[in-house]
Amino acid sequence: MSATVTAPTEPTDGPEVSDGGIKRGLASRIVARTGGGLVSVGLVLVALFWLMPTFGLLVSSLRDPKEMDGSGWWKVFSSPGQLTWDNYDSLLSNDDMMRAFFNTIWITVPSTVLVILIGSFAAYAFAWLEFPGRDWLFLVVVGLLVVPVQVALIPIAKLYGDTHLFGTITGVVLFHVAFGLPFAVFLLRNYFAGIPRDLLEAARMDGGTDLTIFFRVVLPLGLPAIASLAIFQFLWVWNDMLVALIYADTDSAPLTVALQSQSRAFGSNIEVLAPGAFLSLIVPLMVFFAFQRYFVQGVMAGAVK
Amino acid sequence: MADAAVPAREGGGAPGDAGPGTDASDSKAAGDQPRGPGAGALLGWLFLLPALVVLAVLVAYPIVWSLVRSLYGADGWSDFTGLHNYKELFTDDDTFTALKNNLIWVLVVPAVVTALGLVFAVLTERVRFATAFKLILFMPMAVSMLAAGIIFRLVYDHDPDKGVANAVVVGVHDAFSEGAPYPGARPRGNAGFDAAGGGFVTKAATPAGGTALLPLVALTADKVPSDAQPAPLAPPAPGAGVSGVVWLDFSPGNAGTPGQVDRGEKGLPGVKIEAVRGGHTVGSATTRADGSFTLPASATKGGPVQLRLAESNFATSFGGYDWLGPSLITPAIIGAYVWMWAGFAMVLIAAGLAAIPRDALEAARVDGATEWQVFRRVTVPLLAPVLAVVMVTLVINVLKVFDLVYIVSLGSSQKEANVLALQMYLASFGGGNNQGLGSAIGIVLFLLVLPAMLFNIRRFRRENR
């Protein structure tokens, strides 16, 4: 199944698009054209509608705070002089926000790397090693896919309290690794299992052990799935607020938490919130646009998480 | 599949921290390893060990712990309360609101998002810019709930000069209905009017040929239109109908007589007067530049009429909806959530659509089915498995919704917008300090996703048979 992940965003060249070759009746051509025209106009409107909220945030983050109180962001269309980098200047010189930004990176990168490492070991075992209880154990992992974090928040808080992990980046990272693992194992195991057995046999013939096969054959061949997992986990951790809200303290808080504490006093500090929110979403958006094929594959393979 | 997209890179793929034994085992003779792929129980468990330890300590153990803890009260392990916490879920107002809202979310969101995704997926098949469209709609999936929350607080700002939602609503409203000419004005208290649904009705009925004086107050002078003429001292001749004057009954310096038209007092043009008899409107007129009006004879044909100053003359101007207020907060947040997830449904369904054999659709068309019939009888049934996956995914995620509700309702209507995941946080961390109740809510959420878990396991077993 999902080892064969297709790229879903491929444009579908419907027959009605290429009307050059096919001879059709004038009437049906007009119907197709105008019907298609209506659909096109409708979809363009929907797309604009979908872009507007984010665009509003972007414009707000670029406006002079003095103008923001009492006039909408769309006023920049009539007076573009309001646009300024000032908000970003003060954001970049805001120590709390900058520390939170780097905390986000220190939380996200290790969480992603660890999940890939631990997950792919386990996935290889589930896909290619025989041991008693393997299949039902994997079903347990499939079951764990949907466990809500809420069921673990309190006990892990206790655990972290006892082990002095509370308020540390390590604690936040470990939590994300734990709750990212079921998806990682699930995604990678399905992909690894689709690698042709011949390739592994051949490596074995050449004297490869399970470790060499894992590193030299399975991991390289599994790169597309690993890329999907990496992006998915990266976005999941980068965008998390709840886990960090509970386990991070002021010094280890990521951007999301820093922004939510700002938004408690909403209205007065939109000049901090808007650029901050944009900073927090521009990184995922860049990842999304750069790797959207893998991202979509990850979402598709992991639907139901 | 892996299909040669990334060819096996001999020797180049091992990361630096390959672990002990990698290089050593390379040099071993081929004969040392007499097993095929997949032999060795011990090795299997070794590969699994890190994952199993993490999952056991940080996922499995906490589930059991929460289950037990949920049977104890706020004071800790000495405070065994049995199922009390679960009972409180249904009796405590805050928690019950959360439960109710979660139910609304689960009933509304998966259905709406899936329907939207289906429509978009089908329609994008017909346009050239399908890829761009999908990208734009899918983009919010990459954005954090926090950022989306901030984005939508901006959208939903009550002030139509700041929030784009109310700007549009007010704009549309004003385009279709003219604003009331005299917001807030009312008849002089002793002039013989009853308030009637935002408007006013005279107590006495006026017969044919009668006249009426309708003095208004509570209107600042700047609200009087610049083209208003001084009110005539006596109403115009009524003829067979009814005539009268509507004017601002106020002279500077309180020089005039209340209820009488005094020299210099302005008439109020554009006021709509309705003649009412027995609850029916039998005629209407609009005041002229000097505030005078004449109702035609047809209005009084059946007898005396009461005069009504309709609400539309006085309604205060429409300021948009209070999106973040108590009554609209949940629909508003749901709107933001739909914005985030519609692209997800669309992309999954579009992939499912692409997998439908074109022959099936063509066969139906050849048989004379209309496009709608093809959609309804062929496409949707063939898509059913994909639609089920989308729905189940959404149900799971909707049950866990937290950040968006927390951020959008922050400081305004958190009580009304409450959901289980938020209440769990508030009860155990955000000041409630009742870990017993928090654990119980966690367990309830866990139980609620159990059907989805079983769905997953069954789907997986079916696909791997």
mmCIF file of N, CA and C in Angstrom, chain A residues 103-160:
data_model
loop_
_atom_site.group_PDB
_atom_site.id
_atom_site.type_symbol
_atom_site.label_atom_id
_atom_site.label_comp_id
_atom_site.label_asym_id
_atom_site.label_seq_id
_atom_site.Cartn_x
_atom_site.Cartn_y
_atom_site.Cartn_z
ATOM 1 N N ASN A 103 15.577 28.797 20.122
ATOM 2 C CA ASN A 103 15.080 27.628 20.858
ATOM 3 C C ASN A 103 14.255 26.726 19.956
ATOM 4 N N THR A 104 13.426 27.359 19.117
ATOM 5 C CA THR A 104 12.616 26.565 18.201
ATOM 6 C C THR A 104 13.505 25.667 17.354
ATOM 7 N N ILE A 105 14.613 26.235 16.880
ATOM 8 C CA ILE A 105 15.527 25.431 16.059
ATOM 9 C C ILE A 105 16.160 24.322 16.911
ATOM 10 N N TRP A 106 16.612 24.674 18.119
ATOM 11 C CA TRP A 106 17.263 23.672 18.979
ATOM 12 C C TRP A 106 16.292 22.572 19.378
ATOM 13 N N ILE A 107 15.026 22.863 19.391
ATOM 14 C CA ILE A 107 14.049 21.815 19.706
ATOM 15 C C ILE A 107 13.738 20.994 18.458
ATOM 16 N N THR A 108 13.573 21.697 17.341
ATOM 17 C CA THR A 108 13.061 21.020 16.149
ATOM 18 C C THR A 108 14.100 20.089 15.513
ATOM 19 N N VAL A 109 15.333 20.569 15.384
ATOM 20 C CA VAL A 109 16.330 19.770 14.658
ATOM 21 C C VAL A 109 16.643 18.451 15.376
ATOM 22 N N PRO A 110 16.969 18.462 16.679
ATOM 23 C CA PRO A 110 17.229 17.178 17.334
ATOM 24 C C PRO A 110 16.009 16.254 17.329
ATOM 25 N N SER A 111 14.825 16.812 17.526
ATOM 26 C CA SER A 111 13.627 15.968 17.507
ATOM 27 C C SER A 111 13.515 15.241 16.177
ATOM 28 N N THR A 112 13.802 15.972 15.103
ATOM 29 C CA THR A 112 13.663 15.368 13.777
ATOM 30 C C THR A 112 14.733 14.305 13.545
ATOM 31 N N VAL A 113 15.977 14.654 13.880
ATOM 32 C CA VAL A 113 17.067 13.698 13.643
ATOM 33 C C VAL A 113 16.862 12.426 14.468
ATOM 34 N N LEU A 114 16.513 12.592 15.743
ATOM 35 C CA LEU A 114 16.350 11.421 16.606
ATOM 36 C C LEU A 114 15.223 10.523 16.131
ATOM 37 N N VAL A 115 14.120 11.130 15.729
ATOM 38 C CA VAL A 115 12.990 10.325 15.271
ATOM 39 C C VAL A 115 13.379 9.519 14.035
ATOM 40 N N ILE A 116 14.131 10.148 13.139
ATOM 41 C CA ILE A 116 14.540 9.426 11.925
ATOM 42 C C ILE A 116 15.453 8.266 12.298
ATOM 43 N N LEU A 117 16.411 8.525 13.178
ATOM 44 C CA LEU A 117 17.389 7.505 13.540
ATOM 45 C C LEU A 117 16.705 6.323 14.236
ATOM 46 N N ILE A 118 16.024 6.621 15.337
ATOM 47 C CA ILE A 118 15.389 5.554 16.109
ATOM 48 C C ILE A 118 14.305 4.872 15.291
ATOM 49 N N GLY A 119 13.548 5.685 14.563
ATOM 50 C CA GLY A 119 12.441 5.145 13.780
ATOM 51 C C GLY A 119 12.908 4.226 12.670
ATOM 52 N N SER A 120 13.994 4.588 12.001
ATOM 53 C CA SER A 120 14.380 3.741 10.877
ATOM 54 C C SER A 120 15.002 2.423 11.360
ATOM 55 N N PHE A 121 15.682 2.436 12.500
ATOM 56 C CA PHE A 121 16.139 1.165 13.065
ATOM 57 C C PHE A 121 14.947 0.241 13.313
ATOM 58 N N ALA A 122 13.954 0.781 14.005
ATOM 59 C CA ALA A 122 12.788 -0.039 14.331
ATOM 60 C C ALA A 122 12.059 -0.470 13.059
ATOM 61 N N ALA A 123 11.982 0.451 12.096
ATOM 62 C CA ALA A 123 11.265 0.126 10.859
ATOM 63 C C ALA A 123 11.962 -1.010 10.114
ATOM 64 N N TYR A 124 13.287 -0.987 10.128
ATOM 65 C CA TYR A 124 14.027 -2.066 9.473
ATOM 66 C C TYR A 124 13.732 -3.398 10.160
ATOM 67 N N ALA A 125 13.735 -3.382 11.474
ATOM 68 C CA ALA A 125 13.444 -4.615 12.208
ATOM 69 C C ALA A 125 12.055 -5.134 11.841
ATOM 70 N N PHE A 126 11.093 -4.227 11.811
ATOM 71 C CA PHE A 126 9.714 -4.652 11.504
ATOM 72 C C PHE A 126 9.591 -5.130 10.062
ATOM 73 N N ALA A 127 10.393 -4.558 9.172
ATOM 74 C CA ALA A 127 10.240 -4.900 7.761
ATOM 75 C C ALA A 127 11.036 -6.144 7.378
ATOM 76 N N TRP A 128 12.238 -6.302 7.919
ATOM 77 C CA TRP A 128 13.135 -7.322 7.356
ATOM 78 C C TRP A 128 13.725 -8.298 8.342
ATOM 79 N N LEU A 129 13.448 -8.164 9.603
ATOM 80 C CA LEU A 129 13.990 -9.124 10.565
ATOM 81 C C LEU A 129 12.850 -9.984 11.093
ATOM 82 N N GLU A 130 13.163 -11.262 11.308
ATOM 83 C CA GLU A 130 12.140 -12.166 11.832
ATOM 84 C C GLU A 130 12.366 -12.345 13.325
ATOM 85 N N PHE A 131 11.331 -12.091 14.088
ATOM 86 C CA PHE A 131 11.431 -12.413 15.512
ATOM 87 C C PHE A 131 10.018 -12.594 16.036
ATOM 88 N N PRO A 132 9.892 -13.404 17.077
ATOM 89 C CA PRO A 132 8.550 -13.710 17.570
ATOM 90 C C PRO A 132 7.844 -12.448 18.069
ATOM 91 N N GLY A 133 6.583 -12.341 17.777
ATOM 92 C CA GLY A 133 5.797 -11.209 18.264
ATOM 93 C C GLY A 133 5.918 -9.979 17.381
ATOM 94 N N ARG A 134 6.640 -10.091 16.261
ATOM 95 C CA ARG A 134 6.887 -8.916 15.438
ATOM 96 C C ARG A 134 5.588 -8.287 14.928
ATOM 97 N N ASP A 135 4.699 -9.142 14.426
ATOM 98 C CA ASP A 135 3.526 -8.580 13.758
ATOM 99 C C ASP A 135 2.567 -7.902 14.722
ATOM 100 N N TRP A 136 2.330 -8.551 15.853
ATOM 101 C CA TRP A 136 1.387 -7.882 16.766
ATOM 102 C C TRP A 136 2.009 -6.649 17.386
ATOM 103 N N LEU A 137 3.323 -6.680 17.561
ATOM 104 C CA LEU A 137 3.991 -5.493 18.099
ATOM 105 C C LEU A 137 3.833 -4.324 17.125
ATOM 106 N N PHE A 138 3.925 -4.645 15.837
ATOM 107 C CA PHE A 138 3.762 -3.569 14.867
ATOM 108 C C PHE A 138 2.327 -3.039 14.876
ATOM 109 N N LEU A 139 1.376 -3.938 15.086
ATOM 110 C CA LEU A 139 -0.011 -3.463 15.188
ATOM 111 C C LEU A 139 -0.175 -2.528 16.377
ATOM 112 N N VAL A 140 0.561 -2.805 17.467
ATOM 113 C CA VAL A 140 0.517 -1.885 18.611
ATOM 114 C C VAL A 140 1.011 -0.510 18.183
ATOM 115 N N VAL A 141 2.085 -0.493 17.405
ATOM 116 C CA VAL A 141 2.619 0.794 16.930
ATOM 117 C C VAL A 141 1.568 1.510 16.074
ATOM 118 N N VAL A 142 0.905 0.760 15.191
ATOM 119 C CA VAL A 142 -0.151 1.363 14.369
ATOM 120 C C VAL A 142 -1.231 1.952 15.275
ATOM 121 N N GLY A 143 -1.536 1.219 16.343
ATOM 122 C CA GLY A 143 -2.541 1.715 17.285
ATOM 123 C C GLY A 143 -2.090 2.997 17.960
ATOM 124 N N LEU A 144 -0.795 3.077 18.289
ATOM 125 C CA LEU A 144 -0.284 4.253 19.000
ATOM 126 C C LEU A 144 -0.308 5.511 18.139
ATOM 127 N N LEU A 145 -0.459 5.351 16.819
ATOM 128 C CA LEU A 145 -0.498 6.499 15.913
ATOM 129 C C LEU A 145 -1.439 7.594 16.381
ATOM 130 N N VAL A 146 -2.575 7.192 16.906
ATOM 131 C CA VAL A 146 -3.615 8.187 17.155
ATOM 132 C C VAL A 146 -3.709 8.605 18.615
ATOM 133 N N VAL A 147 -2.837 8.087 19.477
ATOM 134 C CA VAL A 147 -2.939 8.426 20.901
ATOM 135 C C VAL A 147 -2.808 9.933 21.088
ATOM 136 N N PRO A 148 -3.776 10.559 21.735
ATOM 137 C CA PRO A 148 -3.682 12.010 21.944
ATOM 138 C C PRO A 148 -2.636 12.338 23.012
ATOM 139 N N VAL A 149 -1.895 13.410 22.795
ATOM 140 C CA VAL A 149 -0.857 13.769 23.765
ATOM 141 C C VAL A 149 -1.451 14.063 25.139
ATOM 142 N N GLN A 150 -2.724 14.433 25.159
ATOM 143 C CA GLN A 150 -3.325 14.828 26.431
ATOM 144 C C GLN A 150 -3.241 13.729 27.480
ATOM 145 N N VAL A 151 -3.218 12.469 27.020
ATOM 146 C CA VAL A 151 -3.229 11.369 27.959
ATOM 147 C C VAL A 151 -1.858 11.222 28.630
ATOM 148 N N ALA A 152 -0.838 11.865 28.078
ATOM 149 C CA ALA A 152 0.508 11.706 28.627
ATOM 150 C C ALA A 152 1.036 12.977 29.276
ATOM 151 N N LEU A 153 0.340 14.080 29.144
ATOM 152 C CA LEU A 153 0.893 15.360 29.593
ATOM 153 C C LEU A 153 1.204 15.357 31.089
ATOM 154 N N ILE A 154 0.269 14.881 31.890
ATOM 155 C CA ILE A 154 0.465 14.954 33.341
ATOM 156 C C ILE A 154 1.543 13.978 33.821
ATOM 157 N N PRO A 155 1.443 12.682 33.458
ATOM 158 C CA PRO A 155 2.476 11.757 33.954
ATOM 159 C C PRO A 155 3.883 12.140 33.511
ATOM 160 N N ILE A 156 4.032 12.646 32.299
ATOM 161 C CA ILE A 156 5.378 13.017 31.859
ATOM 162 C C ILE A 156 5.855 14.266 32.580
ATOM 163 N N ALA A 157 4.925 15.139 32.933
ATOM 164 C CA ALA A 157 5.311 16.290 33.739
ATOM 165 C C ALA A 157 5.883 15.812 35.079
ATOM 166 N N LYS A 158 5.237 14.815 35.679
ATOM 167 C CA LYS A 158 5.743 14.245 36.943
ATOM 168 C C LYS A 158 7.130 13.645 36.726
ATOM 169 N N LEU A 159 7.215 12.858 35.654
ATOM 170 C CA LEU A 159 8.471 12.173 35.334
ATOM 171 C C LEU A 159 9.593 13.187 35.159
ATOM 172 N N TYR A 160 9.317 14.254 34.428
ATOM 173 C CA TYR A 160 10.319 15.279 34.184
ATOM 174 C C TYR A 160 10.663 16.008 35.482
#
